[in-house]
Tab-separated table of C-alpha atoms in Angstrom:
chain	number	residue	atom	x	y	z
A	1	MET	CA	34.763	-4.330	-32.313
A	2	ALA	CA	37.280	-4.261	-29.584
A	3	LYS	CA	37.690	-7.184	-27.224
A	4	HIS	CA	36.382	-6.482	-23.675
A	5	THR	CA	38.799	-6.394	-20.690
A	6	ILE	CA	38.432	-7.302	-16.917
A	7	ASP	CA	38.620	-3.572	-16.905
A	8	SER	CA	36.288	-2.363	-19.560
A	9	ILE	CA	33.211	-4.552	-17.969
A	10	THR	CA	30.885	-3.269	-15.335
A	11	GLU	CA	31.228	-4.002	-11.790
A	12	ARG	CA	28.026	-5.716	-11.831
A	13	ARG	CA	28.714	-7.866	-14.841
A	14	ARG	CA	32.734	-8.883	-12.956
A	15	THR	CA	30.553	-9.756	-9.786
A	16	ARG	CA	28.291	-11.926	-11.846
A	17	LEU	CA	31.203	-14.017	-13.670
A	18	GLU	CA	33.392	-13.755	-10.409
A	19	ALA	CA	30.409	-15.562	-8.388
A	20	VAL	CA	30.079	-18.158	-11.234
A	21	LEU	CA	33.455	-19.131	-11.578
A	22	ARG	CA	33.685	-19.781	-8.081
A	23	ARG	CA	30.836	-22.350	-8.082
A	24	ARG	CA	32.658	-23.970	-11.667
A	25	GLN	CA	33.739	-27.355	-10.659
A	26	PRO	CA	36.303	-28.684	-12.637
A	27	GLY	CA	35.988	-31.993	-11.094
A	28	LEU	CA	32.950	-32.735	-12.918
A	29	THR	CA	32.519	-33.661	-16.880
A	30	VAL	CA	29.954	-34.934	-18.963
A	31	VAL	CA	31.312	-37.264	-22.438
A	32	LEU	CA	29.023	-36.994	-25.148
A	33	GLU	CA	29.391	-40.216	-27.412
A	34	ASN	CA	27.784	-40.119	-30.985
A	35	ILE	CA	24.866	-37.808	-29.614
A	36	TRP	CA	23.673	-36.746	-33.357
A	37	ASP	CA	20.582	-34.887	-32.276
A	38	PRO	CA	21.355	-30.859	-32.076
A	39	HIS	CA	18.337	-30.268	-29.833
A	40	ASN	CA	19.744	-32.863	-27.672
A	41	VAL	CA	23.488	-31.531	-27.840
A	42	SER	CA	22.077	-28.357	-26.853
A	43	ALA	CA	19.906	-29.565	-23.949
A	44	ILE	CA	22.563	-31.225	-22.271
A	45	LEU	CA	25.319	-27.874	-22.693
A	46	ARG	CA	22.346	-26.289	-20.694
A	47	SER	CA	22.364	-28.690	-18.261
A	48	ALA	CA	26.508	-29.144	-17.888
A	49	ASP	CA	26.669	-25.030	-17.866
A	50	ALA	CA	23.682	-25.090	-14.965
A	51	VAL	CA	25.687	-27.395	-12.691
A	52	GLY	CA	28.958	-25.740	-13.210
A	53	VAL	CA	30.919	-27.619	-15.095
A	54	MET	CA	34.187	-26.532	-16.968
A	55	THR	CA	34.700	-28.926	-19.427
A	56	VAL	CA	33.000	-30.727	-21.767
A	57	TYR	CA	34.245	-33.843	-23.794
A	58	LEU	CA	33.152	-34.713	-27.625
A	59	LEU	CA	33.565	-38.253	-28.618
A	60	TYR	CA	32.460	-39.004	-32.142
A	61	THR	CA	33.438	-42.555	-33.426
A	62	VAL	CA	30.481	-42.497	-36.055
A	63	GLU	CA	28.449	-39.554	-35.821
A	64	THR	CA	30.359	-36.071	-37.411
A	65	THR	CA	31.372	-33.733	-34.628
A	66	PRO	CA	28.592	-31.590	-33.943
A	67	ASN	CA	29.267	-27.465	-35.226
A	68	LEU	CA	28.318	-25.945	-31.785
A	69	ASN	CA	27.869	-22.615	-34.045
A	70	ARG	CA	25.043	-24.388	-35.868
A	71	HIS	CA	23.733	-27.479	-33.224
A	72	GLY	CA	20.939	-26.151	-30.800
A	73	LYS	CA	22.098	-22.183	-32.048
A	74	GLN	CA	19.108	-20.790	-30.239
A	75	SER	CA	19.021	-22.673	-27.151
A	76	SER	CA	22.322	-23.254	-26.583
A	77	ALA	CA	24.044	-20.445	-27.681
A	78	SER	CA	24.637	-18.872	-24.015
A	79	ALA	CA	25.274	-22.013	-22.406
A	80	LYS	CA	28.205	-23.279	-24.922
A	81	LYS	CA	29.999	-19.705	-24.491
A	82	TRP	CA	30.885	-20.142	-21.036
A	83	LEU	CA	32.003	-24.055	-21.281
A	84	ASP	CA	35.417	-25.689	-22.551
A	85	PHE	CA	35.737	-28.758	-25.245
A	86	ARG	CA	37.488	-31.620	-25.820
A	87	VAL	CA	37.233	-33.618	-29.086
A	88	PHE	CA	37.969	-36.811	-29.478
A	89	HIS	CA	37.247	-39.284	-32.429
A	90	ASP	CA	38.945	-42.723	-30.123
A	91	VAL	CA	37.703	-43.939	-27.359
A	92	ASP	CA	41.396	-44.935	-26.142
A	93	ALA	CA	42.428	-41.356	-26.680
A	94	CYS	CA	39.581	-39.974	-24.407
A	95	PHE	CA	39.724	-42.173	-21.788
A	96	ALA	CA	43.494	-41.763	-21.553
A	97	ASP	CA	42.895	-37.424	-21.081
A	98	LEU	CA	40.000	-38.288	-18.686
A	99	ARG	CA	42.796	-40.681	-16.451
A	100	ARG	CA	45.395	-37.905	-16.741
A	101	HIS	CA	42.662	-35.678	-15.006
A	102	GLY	CA	41.985	-38.032	-12.766
A	103	PHE	CA	38.380	-38.705	-13.523
A	104	CYS	CA	36.566	-42.000	-12.307
A	105	VAL	CA	34.272	-42.843	-15.347
A	106	TYR	CA	31.112	-44.062	-15.438
A	107	ALA	CA	28.986	-45.101	-18.542
A	108	SER	CA	25.203	-44.510	-18.406
A	109	HIS	CA	23.855	-47.789	-19.702
A	110	LEU	CA	21.101	-50.268	-18.527
A	111	THR	CA	22.681	-53.958	-17.878
A	112	GLU	CA	22.345	-56.527	-14.882
A	113	HIS	CA	25.699	-54.967	-13.300
A	114	SER	CA	24.595	-51.273	-13.526
A	115	ILE	CA	24.896	-49.494	-10.225
A	116	GLY	CA	22.335	-47.109	-9.220
A	117	LEU	CA	22.695	-43.329	-9.998
A	118	HIS	CA	22.790	-42.265	-6.722
A	119	ASP	CA	25.536	-44.944	-5.456
A	120	ILE	CA	28.059	-42.861	-7.525
A	121	ASP	CA	30.028	-41.022	-5.328
A	122	PHE	CA	29.907	-37.690	-7.315
A	123	THR	CA	32.201	-35.668	-4.923
A	124	GLU	CA	34.888	-37.258	-6.429
A	125	ASN	CA	36.638	-36.739	-9.823
A	126	THR	CA	33.883	-37.873	-12.146
A	127	ALA	CA	32.994	-38.077	-15.873
A	128	ILE	CA	29.514	-39.495	-16.986
A	129	VAL	CA	29.060	-40.678	-20.657
A	130	LEU	CA	26.155	-40.490	-22.572
A	131	GLY	CA	25.229	-42.244	-25.327
A	132	ASN	CA	23.825	-42.198	-29.268
A	133	GLU	CA	20.257	-41.678	-29.198
A	134	HIS	CA	19.558	-45.200	-30.847
A	135	ARG	CA	23.296	-47.510	-29.988
A	136	GLY	CA	23.278	-46.174	-26.832
A	137	VAL	CA	26.794	-45.966	-25.177
A	138	SER	CA	29.002	-48.293	-26.916
A	139	PRO	CA	30.094	-51.335	-25.815
A	140	GLU	CA	34.030	-50.223	-26.302
A	141	THR	CA	33.419	-47.264	-23.861
A	142	CYS	CA	31.228	-49.268	-21.400
A	143	GLU	CA	34.342	-51.607	-21.228
A	144	ARG	CA	36.800	-48.848	-20.562
A	145	ALA	CA	34.748	-47.619	-18.027
A	146	ASP	CA	35.067	-47.575	-14.275
A	147	GLY	CA	31.061	-48.667	-13.897
A	148	VAL	CA	27.802	-48.324	-15.354
A	149	TYR	CA	25.066	-46.743	-13.708
A	150	CYS	CA	21.093	-46.713	-14.776
A	151	ILE	CA	18.638	-44.178	-13.408
A	152	PRO	CA	15.843	-45.644	-11.432
A	153	MET	CA	12.736	-46.134	-13.585
A	154	MET	CA	9.456	-46.984	-12.201
A	155	GLY	CA	7.242	-47.112	-14.660
A	156	MET	CA	6.801	-48.821	-18.236
A	157	VAL	CA	9.547	-47.488	-19.997
A	158	GLU	CA	13.218	-48.569	-19.256
A	159	SER	CA	14.958	-45.364	-20.723
A	160	LEU	CA	14.471	-41.487	-20.571
A	161	ASN	CA	15.836	-39.154	-23.691
A	162	VAL	CA	19.287	-38.391	-23.257
A	163	SER	CA	19.208	-35.167	-22.811
A	164	VAL	CA	16.776	-35.742	-19.518
A	165	ALA	CA	19.221	-38.728	-18.535
A	166	ALA	CA	21.844	-36.249	-18.559
A	167	ALA	CA	20.088	-33.161	-16.559
A	168	VAL	CA	18.879	-35.787	-13.866
A	169	SER	CA	22.474	-37.223	-13.655
A	170	LEU	CA	24.185	-33.978	-13.629
A	171	TYR	CA	21.634	-32.250	-10.676
A	172	GLU	CA	22.574	-35.570	-8.455
A	173	ALA	CA	26.065	-34.559	-8.648
A	174	LEU	CA	24.819	-31.237	-7.924
A	175	ARG	CA	23.063	-32.311	-4.890
A	176	GLN	CA	25.793	-34.623	-3.368
A	177	ARG	CA	28.744	-32.016	-4.183
A	178	SER	CA	26.425	-29.107	-2.684
A	179	THR	CA	25.994	-30.833	0.242
A	180	ALA	CA	29.574	-31.650	0.659
A	181	GLY	CA	30.617	-27.964	0.361
A	182	LEU	CA	31.725	-27.872	-3.223
A	183	TYR	CA	30.154	-25.235	-4.420
A	184	SER	CA	30.962	-22.973	-1.170
A	185	THR	CA	34.572	-23.202	-1.859
A	186	PRO	CA	36.271	-22.281	-5.448
A	187	GLN	CA	37.081	-25.381	-6.788
A	188	LEU	CA	39.596	-23.954	-9.652
A	189	GLY	CA	41.292	-21.968	-6.291
A	190	GLU	CA	41.980	-18.175	-5.628
A	191	ASP	CA	44.259	-18.032	-9.390
A	192	GLY	CA	42.033	-20.168	-11.181
A	193	VAL	CA	39.427	-17.955	-10.499
A	194	ALA	CA	41.427	-14.890	-11.549
A	195	GLU	CA	42.748	-16.545	-14.239
A	196	HIS	CA	39.335	-17.653	-15.770
A	197	LEU	CA	37.924	-14.066	-14.960
A	198	HIS	CA	40.324	-12.203	-17.190
A	199	LYS	CA	39.580	-14.676	-20.022
A	200	TRP	CA	35.510	-14.565	-19.522
A	201	ALA	CA	35.740	-10.779	-19.651
A	202	ARG	CA	36.657	-11.163	-23.063
A	203	LYS	CA	34.016	-13.104	-24.495
């Protein structure tokens, strides 16, 4: 079957794609460090797409890198189609790439030095790191991050499921960025929107 082109898609679909691209946030990303459960991976991808993330970083130094064509196929199929991925097997290489793209990196980790989620300025280029279901974010990654943060917890349990933590964190980013008007002005620029529109029309 021939690939779609920008001229072959319906006007309704073109309008939808363009509207989504105008809300994409290249200055917001999430790093999945050794997250192995396919349902967690899937749920995080859905939240990332929902708030306008462009690129997801997959950092796998222990667990096997997830096969995105198999993991969480039913629930993430529509989300992963619209996300870009960068895969790393080395913390330093991953962080070098994040820094090169101007990201300030915050790791989700509870320590006595953790700042609150709401103290992060998500209007800046921000990457949040979420860690393995059992081990959390690795000490190596925490040391290299610009800061560690925690989500306020008022009950007896001390942590949320990683996919829930991702959603809570990303929607705080959405709240701040929306208030600052970052969803009102295309962060990709008009040329970027046009370029990605041609790419997305072929999906």
